[in-house]
Amino acid sequence: MMELTRSLGELKRRGIRPRRSIVVCSWDGEEYALTGSTEWGEQFADDLKKKLVAYLNVDESVAGAATPRVPKG
């Protein structure tokens, strides 16, 4: 998630802007009954129903082996 936001910031510094707004969120209390995302979704439900194009959940994007694979040769 941090790399995603860093990359978006770098694009902005280069003058590259998305055609649509991007909202980046980090949920507190997410693992306990999904309270973070549920509360936010309920609060903004009307706007999300009208305007949402995509929802990317990257909370598990770092799961797995921590050792990078380096190609040989």
XYZ file of N, CA, C and O in Angstrom:
292
model
N 0.823 -1.182 0.000
C 0.000 0.000 0.000
C 0.871 1.251 0.000
O 0.569 2.207 -0.706
N 1.926 1.221 0.778
C 2.816 2.384 0.822
C 3.497 2.604 -0.528
O 3.667 3.732 -0.975
N 3.867 1.518 -1.195
C 4.490 1.641 -2.512
C 3.497 2.188 -3.530
O 3.852 3.000 -4.385
N 2.257 1.767 -3.441
C 1.219 2.281 -4.333
C 1.051 3.787 -4.159
O 1.056 4.540 -5.138
N 0.945 4.251 -2.925
C 0.769 5.683 -2.694
C 2.028 6.465 -3.065
O 1.934 7.576 -3.582
N 3.207 5.885 -2.840
C 4.439 6.552 -3.242
C 4.475 6.723 -4.756
O 4.811 7.782 -5.273
N 4.087 5.686 -5.470
C 4.075 5.738 -6.933
C 3.075 6.763 -7.452
O 3.364 7.493 -8.406
N 1.907 6.834 -6.838
C 0.923 7.842 -7.236
C 1.458 9.255 -6.992
O 1.251 10.156 -7.810
N 2.164 9.440 -5.882
C 2.773 10.737 -5.596
C 3.839 11.106 -6.618
O 3.948 12.264 -7.038
N 4.624 10.134 -7.030
C 5.657 10.375 -8.038
C 5.034 10.765 -9.372
O 5.512 11.671 -10.053
N 3.967 10.091 -9.756
C 3.271 10.457 -10.989
C 2.750 11.885 -10.912
O 2.849 12.646 -11.880
N 2.205 12.262 -9.766
C 1.706 13.623 -9.595
C 2.832 14.637 -9.730
O 2.676 15.677 -10.373
N 3.985 14.337 -9.147
C 5.137 15.250 -9.254
C 5.574 15.424 -10.708
O 6.080 16.468 -11.091
N 5.358 14.405 -11.512
C 5.713 14.473 -12.940
C 4.617 15.131 -13.778
O 4.748 15.261 -14.983
N 3.531 15.516 -13.129
C 2.435 16.160 -13.837
C 1.435 15.196 -14.445
O 0.589 15.586 -15.243
N 1.527 13.931 -14.083
C 0.603 12.917 -14.600
C -0.518 12.747 -13.582
O -0.275 12.369 -12.446
N -1.725 13.058 -14.010
C -2.873 12.979 -13.109
C -3.903 11.989 -13.650
O -4.073 11.884 -14.860
N -4.602 11.290 -12.763
C -5.636 10.353 -13.217
C -6.856 11.101 -13.754
O -7.070 12.269 -13.427
N -7.634 10.430 -14.555
C -8.866 11.026 -15.083
C -9.964 11.080 -14.035
O -10.903 11.849 -14.148
N -9.852 10.239 -13.017
C -10.841 10.194 -11.943
C -10.130 10.352 -10.603
O -8.935 10.124 -10.498
N -10.881 10.708 -9.591
C -10.331 10.820 -8.243
C -9.932 9.448 -7.720
O -10.584 8.448 -8.019
N -8.878 9.425 -6.924
C -8.437 8.198 -6.265
C -8.440 8.456 -4.763
O -7.869 9.431 -4.297
N -9.094 7.573 -4.026
C -9.131 7.665 -2.573
C -8.347 6.472 -2.033
O -8.651 5.330 -2.353
N -7.326 6.740 -1.220
C -6.522 5.682 -0.613
C -6.863 5.651 0.876
O -6.797 6.670 1.549
N -7.241 4.475 1.378
C -7.666 4.347 2.772
C -6.903 3.230 3.460
O -6.521 2.250 2.831
N -6.715 3.397 4.740
C -6.128 2.355 5.576
C -7.051 2.183 6.774
O -7.350 3.149 7.474
N -7.536 0.968 6.995
C -8.547 0.745 8.015
C -7.935 0.372 9.360
O -7.134 -0.536 9.443
N -8.375 1.037 10.396
C -8.047 0.681 11.764
C -9.156 -0.242 12.256
O -10.332 -0.006 11.975
N -8.816 -1.279 12.931
C -9.825 -2.213 13.422
C -10.347 -3.142 12.344
O -11.402 -3.737 12.506
N -9.630 -3.275 11.264
C -10.110 -4.075 10.134
C -10.267 -5.548 10.484
O -11.227 -6.177 10.080
N -9.346 -6.097 11.200
C -9.422 -7.525 11.486
C -10.472 -7.863 12.549
O -10.908 -8.989 12.633
N -10.876 -6.900 13.320
C -11.900 -7.141 14.332
C -13.259 -6.782 13.749
O -13.666 -5.625 13.746
N -13.931 -7.720 13.180
C -15.296 -7.578 12.647
C -15.387 -6.569 11.502
O -16.447 -6.044 11.227
N -14.299 -6.305 10.822
C -14.275 -5.397 9.673
C -14.855 -4.021 9.993
O -15.468 -3.384 9.150
N -14.642 -3.554 11.207
C -15.280 -2.304 11.628
C -14.790 -1.087 10.857
O -15.564 -0.171 10.602
N -13.538 -1.047 10.461
C -13.027 0.134 9.755
C -13.672 0.336 8.399
O -14.282 1.375 8.123
N -13.587 -0.655 7.536
C -14.129 -0.525 6.187
C -15.654 -0.504 6.189
O -16.270 0.189 5.378
N -16.276 -1.244 7.091
C -17.734 -1.263 7.147
C -18.284 0.104 7.511
O -19.208 0.607 6.856
N -17.726 0.722 8.528
C -18.193 2.042 8.948
C -18.005 3.074 7.838
O -18.879 3.892 7.581
N -16.863 3.047 7.175
C -16.588 3.991 6.087
C -17.556 3.754 4.934
O -18.125 4.697 4.375
N -17.759 2.493 4.571
C -18.681 2.171 3.485
C -20.101 2.601 3.780
O -20.803 3.109 2.901
N -20.531 2.419 5.012
C -21.878 2.839 5.395
C -22.012 4.360 5.364
O -23.033 4.889 4.928
N -20.977 5.055 5.809
C -21.023 6.518 5.837
C -21.102 7.108 4.431
O -21.792 8.092 4.204
N -20.400 6.511 3.476
C -20.339 7.055 2.120
C -21.095 6.194 1.105
O -20.844 6.276 -0.100
N -22.036 5.387 1.559
C -22.733 4.428 0.694
C -23.409 5.089 -0.507
O -23.300 4.594 -1.631
N -24.087 6.196 -0.305
C -24.791 6.843 -1.420
C -23.828 7.295 -2.509
O -24.057 7.048 -3.692
N -22.741 7.959 -2.122
C -21.746 8.403 -3.107
C -21.077 7.223 -3.794
O -20.835 7.255 -5.004
N -20.767 6.181 -3.044
C -20.122 5.004 -3.628
C -21.024 4.331 -4.658
O -20.561 3.912 -5.718
N -22.310 4.243 -4.365
C -23.249 3.628 -5.306
C -23.314 4.407 -6.612
O -23.472 3.831 -7.679
N -23.185 5.726 -6.537
C -23.273 6.571 -7.728
C -21.958 6.667 -8.492
O -21.964 6.725 -9.718
N -20.823 6.683 -7.788
C -19.566 7.084 -8.416
C -18.461 6.031 -8.449
O -17.518 6.168 -9.217
N -18.539 5.010 -7.633
C -17.441 4.050 -7.518
C -17.226 3.285 -8.818
O -18.162 2.774 -9.417
N -15.983 3.234 -9.252
C -15.629 2.494 -10.454
C -14.882 1.219 -10.085
O -15.115 0.158 -10.659
N -13.978 1.294 -9.104
C -13.191 0.122 -8.711
C -12.864 0.212 -7.227
O -12.738 1.295 -6.669
N -12.725 -0.955 -6.609
C -12.302 -1.052 -5.210
C -11.165 -2.059 -5.170
O -11.359 -3.223 -5.516
N -9.991 -1.607 -4.817
C -8.818 -2.478 -4.755
C -8.465 -2.717 -3.300
O -8.168 -1.780 -2.572
N -8.479 -3.961 -2.875
C -8.136 -4.308 -1.508
C -6.732 -4.903 -1.534
O -6.532 -5.997 -2.045
N -5.767 -4.187 -0.978
C -4.376 -4.651 -1.020
C -3.834 -4.999 0.360
O -2.635 -5.016 0.568
N -4.714 -5.320 1.305
C -4.226 -5.607 2.658
C -3.449 -6.912 2.737
O -2.679 -7.120 3.654
N -3.605 -7.783 1.775
C -2.860 -9.042 1.764
C -1.795 -9.063 0.670
O -1.275 -10.115 0.319
N -1.470 -7.932 0.124
C -0.540 -7.894 -1.005
C 0.894 -8.229 -0.606
O 1.723 -8.483 -1.467
N 1.198 -8.238 0.676
C 2.563 -8.540 1.114
C 2.671 -9.914 1.759
O 3.691 -10.249 2.321
N 1.637 -10.699 1.669
C 1.671 -12.039 2.249
C 2.582 -12.938 1.424
O 2.745 -12.749 0.230
N 3.191 -13.891 2.073
C 4.031 -14.841 1.357
C 5.491 -14.687 1.707
O 5.862 -14.035 2.680
N 6.343 -15.283 0.891
C 7.785 -15.280 1.145
C 8.350 -13.863 1.080
O 7.987 -13.076 0.229
N 9.253 -13.562 2.001
C 9.880 -12.241 2.032
C 11.148 -12.177 1.200
O 11.735 -11.129 1.054
N 11.567 -13.296 0.652
C 12.792 -13.333 -0.132
C 12.497 -13.056 -1.601
O 11.729 -13.773 -2.217
N 13.075 -11.984 -2.151
C 12.818 -11.697 -3.561
C 13.495 -12.708 -4.469
O 14.549 -13.236 -4.139
N 12.917 -12.974 -5.594
C 13.493 -13.874 -6.574
C 14.256 -13.039 -7.590
O 13.702 -12.152 -8.207
N 15.525 -13.342 -7.740
C 16.366 -12.616 -8.680
C 16.668 -13.540 -9.852
O 17.173 -14.652 -9.665
N 16.326 -13.091 -11.085
C 16.598 -13.949 -12.238
C 18.096 -14.179 -12.427
O 18.900 -13.285 -12.191
N 18.442 -15.381 -12.828
C 19.852 -15.708 -13.082
C 20.215 -15.296 -14.507
O 19.410 -15.395 -15.410
N 21.478 -14.907 -14.638
C 21.961 -14.643 -15.984
C 22.117 -13.234 -16.243
O 22.400 -12.537 -17.027
